[in-house]
Amino acid sequence: MTHAGFATVLFRFAGLAFVGSVLIQILAGIFVVPEGRFMAPLLLYSGLLLVPGVIAIVASKPLGRLLAAGLD
């Protein structure tokens, strides 16, 4: 496996881990907070936290090539 392929896999794994942790945070907030008044800020904050994870997944191939170019 080349450096670019390995870096791509790492970026995808990191993005999936980040998205998974945010989804667990959302589910925990839904089940722990009984009142609806805290749900809007929680969902807004969690939605903003999803953005870096999705960017890492979608842009994993160019970021992997960029990282591999720095290693070579």
CSV table of N, CA, C and O in Angstrom, one decimal:
chain,number,residue,atom,x,y,z
A,1,MET,N,0.9,-1.2,0.0
A,1,MET,CA,0.0,0.0,0.0
A,1,MET,C,0.9,1.2,0.0
A,1,MET,O,1.9,1.3,0.7
A,2,THR,N,0.5,2.2,-0.8
A,2,THR,CA,1.3,3.4,-0.9
A,2,THR,C,1.0,4.3,0.3
A,2,THR,O,0.1,4.1,1.1
A,3,HIS,N,1.8,5.4,0.4
A,3,HIS,CA,1.6,6.4,1.5
A,3,HIS,C,0.3,7.1,1.3
A,3,HIS,O,-0.4,7.4,2.2
A,4,ALA,N,-0.1,7.3,0.0
A,4,ALA,CA,-1.3,8.0,-0.3
A,4,ALA,C,-2.5,7.2,0.1
A,4,ALA,O,-3.5,7.7,0.7
A,5,GLY,N,-2.5,5.9,-0.2
A,5,GLY,CA,-3.6,5.0,0.2
A,5,GLY,C,-3.7,4.8,1.6
A,5,GLY,O,-4.8,4.8,2.2
A,6,PHE,N,-2.6,4.7,2.3
A,6,PHE,CA,-2.6,4.6,3.8
A,6,PHE,C,-3.2,5.8,4.4
A,6,PHE,O,-4.0,5.8,5.4
A,7,ALA,N,-2.7,7.0,4.0
A,7,ALA,CA,-3.2,8.2,4.5
A,7,ALA,C,-4.7,8.4,4.3
A,7,ALA,O,-5.5,8.9,5.1
A,8,THR,N,-5.2,8.0,3.1
A,8,THR,CA,-6.6,8.0,2.8
A,8,THR,C,-7.4,7.2,3.7
A,8,THR,O,-8.5,7.6,4.2
A,9,VAL,N,-6.9,6.0,4.0
A,9,VAL,CA,-7.6,5.1,4.9
A,9,VAL,C,-7.7,5.7,6.3
A,9,VAL,O,-8.7,5.7,7.0
A,10,LEU,N,-6.6,6.3,6.7
A,10,LEU,CA,-6.5,7.0,8.1
A,10,LEU,C,-7.5,8.2,8.2
A,10,LEU,O,-8.2,8.3,9.2
A,11,PHE,N,-7.6,9.0,7.1
A,11,PHE,CA,-8.5,10.1,7.2
A,11,PHE,C,-10.0,9.6,7.2
A,11,PHE,O,-10.8,10.2,7.9
A,12,ARG,N,-10.3,8.5,6.4
A,12,ARG,CA,-11.6,8.0,6.5
A,12,ARG,C,-11.9,7.4,7.8
A,12,ARG,O,-13.1,7.6,8.3
A,13,PHE,N,-11.0,6.7,8.4
A,13,PHE,CA,-11.2,6.1,9.7
A,13,PHE,C,-11.4,7.2,10.8
A,13,PHE,O,-12.3,7.2,11.6
A,14,ALA,N,-10.6,8.3,10.7
A,14,ALA,CA,-10.7,9.4,11.7
A,14,ALA,C,-12.1,10.1,11.5
A,14,ALA,O,-12.7,10.4,12.5
A,15,GLY,N,-12.5,10.3,10.3
A,15,GLY,CA,-13.8,10.9,10.0
A,15,GLY,C,-15.0,10.1,10.5
A,15,GLY,O,-15.9,10.6,11.1
A,16,LEU,N,-14.9,8.7,10.3
A,16,LEU,CA,-15.9,7.9,10.8
A,16,LEU,C,-16.0,7.8,12.3
A,16,LEU,O,-17.0,7.8,12.9
A,17,ALA,N,-14.8,7.8,12.9
A,17,ALA,CA,-14.8,7.8,14.4
A,17,ALA,C,-15.4,9.1,14.9
A,17,ALA,O,-16.1,9.1,15.9
A,18,PHE,N,-15.1,10.2,14.3
A,18,PHE,CA,-15.6,11.5,14.7
A,18,PHE,C,-17.1,11.6,14.5
A,18,PHE,O,-17.8,12.0,15.4
A,19,VAL,N,-17.6,11.1,13.4
A,19,VAL,CA,-19.0,11.1,13.1
A,19,VAL,C,-19.7,10.2,14.1
A,19,VAL,O,-20.8,10.5,14.7
A,20,GLY,N,-19.1,9.0,14.4
A,20,GLY,CA,-19.7,8.1,15.3
A,20,GLY,C,-19.8,8.6,16.7
A,20,GLY,O,-20.8,8.5,17.4
A,21,SER,N,-18.8,9.3,17.1
A,21,SER,CA,-18.8,9.9,18.5
A,21,SER,C,-19.8,11.0,18.6
A,21,SER,O,-20.5,11.2,19.7
A,22,VAL,N,-20.0,11.8,17.6
A,22,VAL,CA,-21.0,12.9,17.6
A,22,VAL,C,-22.4,12.2,17.6
A,22,VAL,O,-23.3,12.7,18.3
A,23,LEU,N,-22.6,11.2,16.9
A,23,LEU,CA,-24.0,10.5,16.9
A,23,LEU,C,-24.3,9.9,18.2
A,23,LEU,O,-25.4,9.9,18.7
A,24,ILE,N,-23.2,9.4,18.9
A,24,ILE,CA,-23.4,8.9,20.3
A,24,ILE,C,-23.8,10.0,21.2
A,24,ILE,O,-24.6,9.9,22.1
A,25,GLN,N,-23.1,11.1,21.0
A,25,GLN,CA,-23.4,12.3,21.8
A,25,GLN,C,-24.9,12.8,21.6
A,25,GLN,O,-25.6,13.1,22.6
A,26,ILE,N,-25.4,12.7,20.4
A,26,ILE,CA,-26.7,13.1,20.1
A,26,ILE,C,-27.7,12.2,20.8
A,26,ILE,O,-28.7,12.6,21.4
A,27,LEU,N,-27.5,10.9,20.6
A,27,LEU,CA,-28.3,9.9,21.2
A,27,LEU,C,-28.3,10.0,22.8
A,27,LEU,O,-29.4,9.9,23.4
A,28,ALA,N,-27.2,10.2,23.3
A,28,ALA,CA,-27.1,10.4,24.8
A,28,ALA,C,-27.9,11.6,25.2
A,28,ALA,O,-28.6,11.6,26.2
A,29,GLY,N,-27.8,12.7,24.5
A,29,GLY,CA,-28.6,13.9,24.8
A,29,GLY,C,-30.0,13.7,24.7
A,29,GLY,O,-30.8,14.2,25.4
A,30,ILE,N,-30.5,12.9,23.7
A,30,ILE,CA,-31.9,12.6,23.5
A,30,ILE,C,-32.4,11.8,24.7
A,30,ILE,O,-33.5,12.1,25.2
A,31,PHE,N,-31.7,10.8,25.1
A,31,PHE,CA,-32.2,9.9,26.2
A,31,PHE,C,-32.0,10.5,27.6
A,31,PHE,O,-32.8,10.2,28.5
A,32,VAL,N,-31.0,11.4,27.8
A,32,VAL,CA,-30.7,11.9,29.1
A,32,VAL,C,-31.6,13.1,29.4
A,32,VAL,O,-32.1,13.3,30.5
A,33,VAL,N,-31.7,14.0,28.4
A,33,VAL,CA,-32.4,15.3,28.6
A,33,VAL,C,-33.9,15.1,28.4
A,33,VAL,O,-34.3,14.9,27.3
A,34,PRO,N,-34.7,15.1,29.5
A,34,PRO,CA,-36.1,14.9,29.3
A,34,PRO,C,-36.9,16.1,28.7
A,34,PRO,O,-37.9,15.9,28.1
A,35,GLU,N,-36.4,17.3,28.9
A,35,GLU,CA,-37.1,18.5,28.4
A,35,GLU,C,-36.6,18.8,27.0
A,35,GLU,O,-35.5,18.7,26.7
A,36,GLY,N,-37.5,19.4,26.3
A,36,GLY,CA,-37.2,19.7,24.9
A,36,GLY,C,-36.5,21.0,24.7
A,36,GLY,O,-36.0,21.3,23.6
A,37,ARG,N,-36.4,21.8,25.8
A,37,ARG,CA,-35.8,23.1,25.6
A,37,ARG,C,-34.3,23.1,25.4
A,37,ARG,O,-33.7,24.0,24.8
A,38,PHE,N,-33.6,22.0,25.7
A,38,PHE,CA,-32.2,21.8,25.5
A,38,PHE,C,-31.9,21.1,24.2
A,38,PHE,O,-30.7,21.0,23.8
A,39,MET,N,-32.8,20.6,23.5
A,39,MET,CA,-32.6,19.9,22.3
A,39,MET,C,-32.1,20.7,21.1
A,39,MET,O,-31.3,20.3,20.4
A,40,ALA,N,-32.7,21.9,21.0
A,40,ALA,CA,-32.3,22.7,19.9
A,40,ALA,C,-30.8,23.1,19.9
A,40,ALA,O,-30.1,23.0,18.9
A,41,PRO,N,-30.3,23.6,21.1
A,41,PRO,CA,-28.8,23.9,21.1
A,41,PRO,C,-28.0,22.7,21.0
A,41,PRO,O,-26.9,22.7,20.3
A,42,LEU,N,-28.4,21.5,21.5
A,42,LEU,CA,-27.7,20.3,21.4
A,42,LEU,C,-27.6,19.8,20.0
A,42,LEU,O,-26.5,19.5,19.5
A,43,LEU,N,-28.7,19.9,19.2
A,43,LEU,CA,-28.7,19.5,17.8
A,43,LEU,C,-27.9,20.4,17.0
A,43,LEU,O,-27.2,20.0,16.0
A,44,LEU,N,-28.0,21.7,17.3
A,44,LEU,CA,-27.2,22.7,16.5
A,44,LEU,C,-25.7,22.5,16.7
A,44,LEU,O,-24.9,22.4,15.8
A,45,TYR,N,-25.3,22.3,18.0
A,45,TYR,CA,-23.9,22.1,18.3
A,45,TYR,C,-23.4,20.8,17.7
A,45,TYR,O,-22.3,20.7,17.1
A,46,SER,N,-24.2,19.8,17.8
A,46,SER,CA,-23.8,18.5,17.3
A,46,SER,C,-23.7,18.5,15.7
A,46,SER,O,-22.9,17.9,15.1
A,47,GLY,N,-24.7,19.2,15.1
A,47,GLY,CA,-24.6,19.4,13.7
A,47,GLY,C,-23.4,20.1,13.2
A,47,GLY,O,-22.8,19.7,12.2
A,48,LEU,N,-22.9,21.1,14.0
A,48,LEU,CA,-21.7,21.8,13.6
A,48,LEU,C,-20.5,20.9,13.8
A,48,LEU,O,-19.5,21.0,13.1
A,49,LEU,N,-20.6,20.0,14.8
A,49,LEU,CA,-19.5,19.1,15.0
A,49,LEU,C,-19.4,18.0,14.0
A,49,LEU,O,-18.3,17.4,13.8
A,50,LEU,N,-20.5,17.7,13.3
A,50,LEU,CA,-20.4,16.7,12.2
A,50,LEU,C,-19.7,17.2,11.0
A,50,LEU,O,-19.2,16.4,10.2
A,51,VAL,N,-19.6,18.5,10.8
A,51,VAL,CA,-19.0,19.1,9.6
A,51,VAL,C,-17.5,18.6,9.4
A,51,VAL,O,-17.1,18.2,8.3
A,52,PRO,N,-16.6,18.7,10.4
A,52,PRO,CA,-15.2,18.3,10.2
A,52,PRO,C,-15.1,16.8,9.9
A,52,PRO,O,-14.3,16.4,9.1
A,53,GLY,N,-16.0,16.0,10.5
A,53,GLY,CA,-15.9,14.6,10.2
A,53,GLY,C,-16.3,14.3,8.8
A,53,GLY,O,-15.7,13.4,8.1
A,54,VAL,N,-17.4,14.9,8.3
A,54,VAL,CA,-17.8,14.7,7.0
A,54,VAL,C,-16.8,15.2,6.0
A,54,VAL,O,-16.5,14.6,4.9
A,55,ILE,N,-16.1,16.3,6.3
A,55,ILE,CA,-15.1,16.9,5.4
A,55,ILE,C,-13.9,15.9,5.3
A,55,ILE,O,-13.4,15.7,4.3
A,56,ALA,N,-13.6,15.3,6.5
A,56,ALA,CA,-12.4,14.3,6.5
A,56,ALA,C,-12.8,13.1,5.7
A,56,ALA,O,-11.9,12.5,5.0
A,57,ILE,N,-14.0,12.7,5.7
A,57,ILE,CA,-14.4,11.5,4.9
A,57,ILE,C,-14.5,11.8,3.4
A,57,ILE,O,-13.9,11.1,2.6
A,58,VAL,N,-15.1,13.0,3.1
A,58,VAL,CA,-15.3,13.3,1.7
A,58,VAL,C,-14.0,13.7,1.0
A,58,VAL,O,-13.7,13.3,-0.1
A,59,ALA,N,-13.1,14.4,1.7
A,59,ALA,CA,-11.9,14.9,1.1
A,59,ALA,C,-10.7,14.0,1.5
A,59,ALA,O,-9.6,14.5,1.5
A,60,SER,N,-10.9,12.8,1.8
A,60,SER,CA,-9.9,11.9,2.3
A,60,SER,C,-8.8,11.6,1.2
A,60,SER,O,-7.6,11.5,1.5
A,61,LYS,N,-9.3,11.4,0.0
A,61,LYS,CA,-8.3,11.1,-1.1
A,61,LYS,C,-7.4,12.3,-1.4
A,61,LYS,O,-6.1,12.1,-1.4
A,62,PRO,N,-7.9,13.5,-1.6
A,62,PRO,CA,-6.9,14.6,-1.8
A,62,PRO,C,-6.0,14.9,-0.5
A,62,PRO,O,-4.9,15.2,-0.7
A,63,LEU,N,-6.6,14.8,0.6
A,63,LEU,CA,-5.8,15.0,1.9
A,63,LEU,C,-4.8,13.9,2.0
A,63,LEU,O,-3.6,14.1,2.4
A,64,GLY,N,-5.1,12.6,1.6
A,64,GLY,CA,-4.1,11.6,1.6
A,64,GLY,C,-3.0,11.8,0.7
A,64,GLY,O,-1.8,11.6,1.0
A,65,ARG,N,-3.3,12.3,-0.5
A,65,ARG,CA,-2.2,12.6,-1.5
A,65,ARG,C,-1.4,13.8,-1.0
A,65,ARG,O,-0.2,13.7,-1.2
A,66,LEU,N,-2.0,14.7,-0.4
A,66,LEU,CA,-1.2,15.9,0.2
A,66,LEU,C,-0.3,15.4,1.3
A,66,LEU,O,0.9,15.8,1.3
A,67,LEU,N,-0.8,14.6,2.2
A,67,LEU,CA,0.1,14.1,3.2
A,67,LEU,C,1.2,13.2,2.7
A,67,LEU,O,2.3,13.3,3.1
A,68,ALA,N,0.9,12.4,1.7
A,68,ALA,CA,1.9,11.5,1.1
A,68,ALA,C,3.0,12.4,0.3
A,68,ALA,O,4.1,12.0,0.3
A,69,ALA,N,2.6,13.5,-0.3
A,69,ALA,CA,3.5,14.3,-0.9
A,69,ALA,C,4.5,14.9,0.1
A,69,ALA,O,5.7,15.2,-0.2
A,70,GLY,N,4.0,15.2,1.3
A,70,GLY,CA,4.9,15.8,2.3
A,70,GLY,C,5.8,14.7,2.9
A,70,GLY,O,6.9,15.1,3.3
A,71,LEU,N,5.4,13.5,2.8
A,71,LEU,CA,6.3,12.4,3.3
A,71,LEU,C,7.4,12.0,2.3
A,71,LEU,O,8.5,11.6,2.7
A,72,ASP,N,7.1,12.1,1.1
A,72,ASP,CA,8.1,11.7,0.0
A,72,ASP,C,9.2,12.8,-0.2
A,72,ASP,O,9.2,13.9,0.1
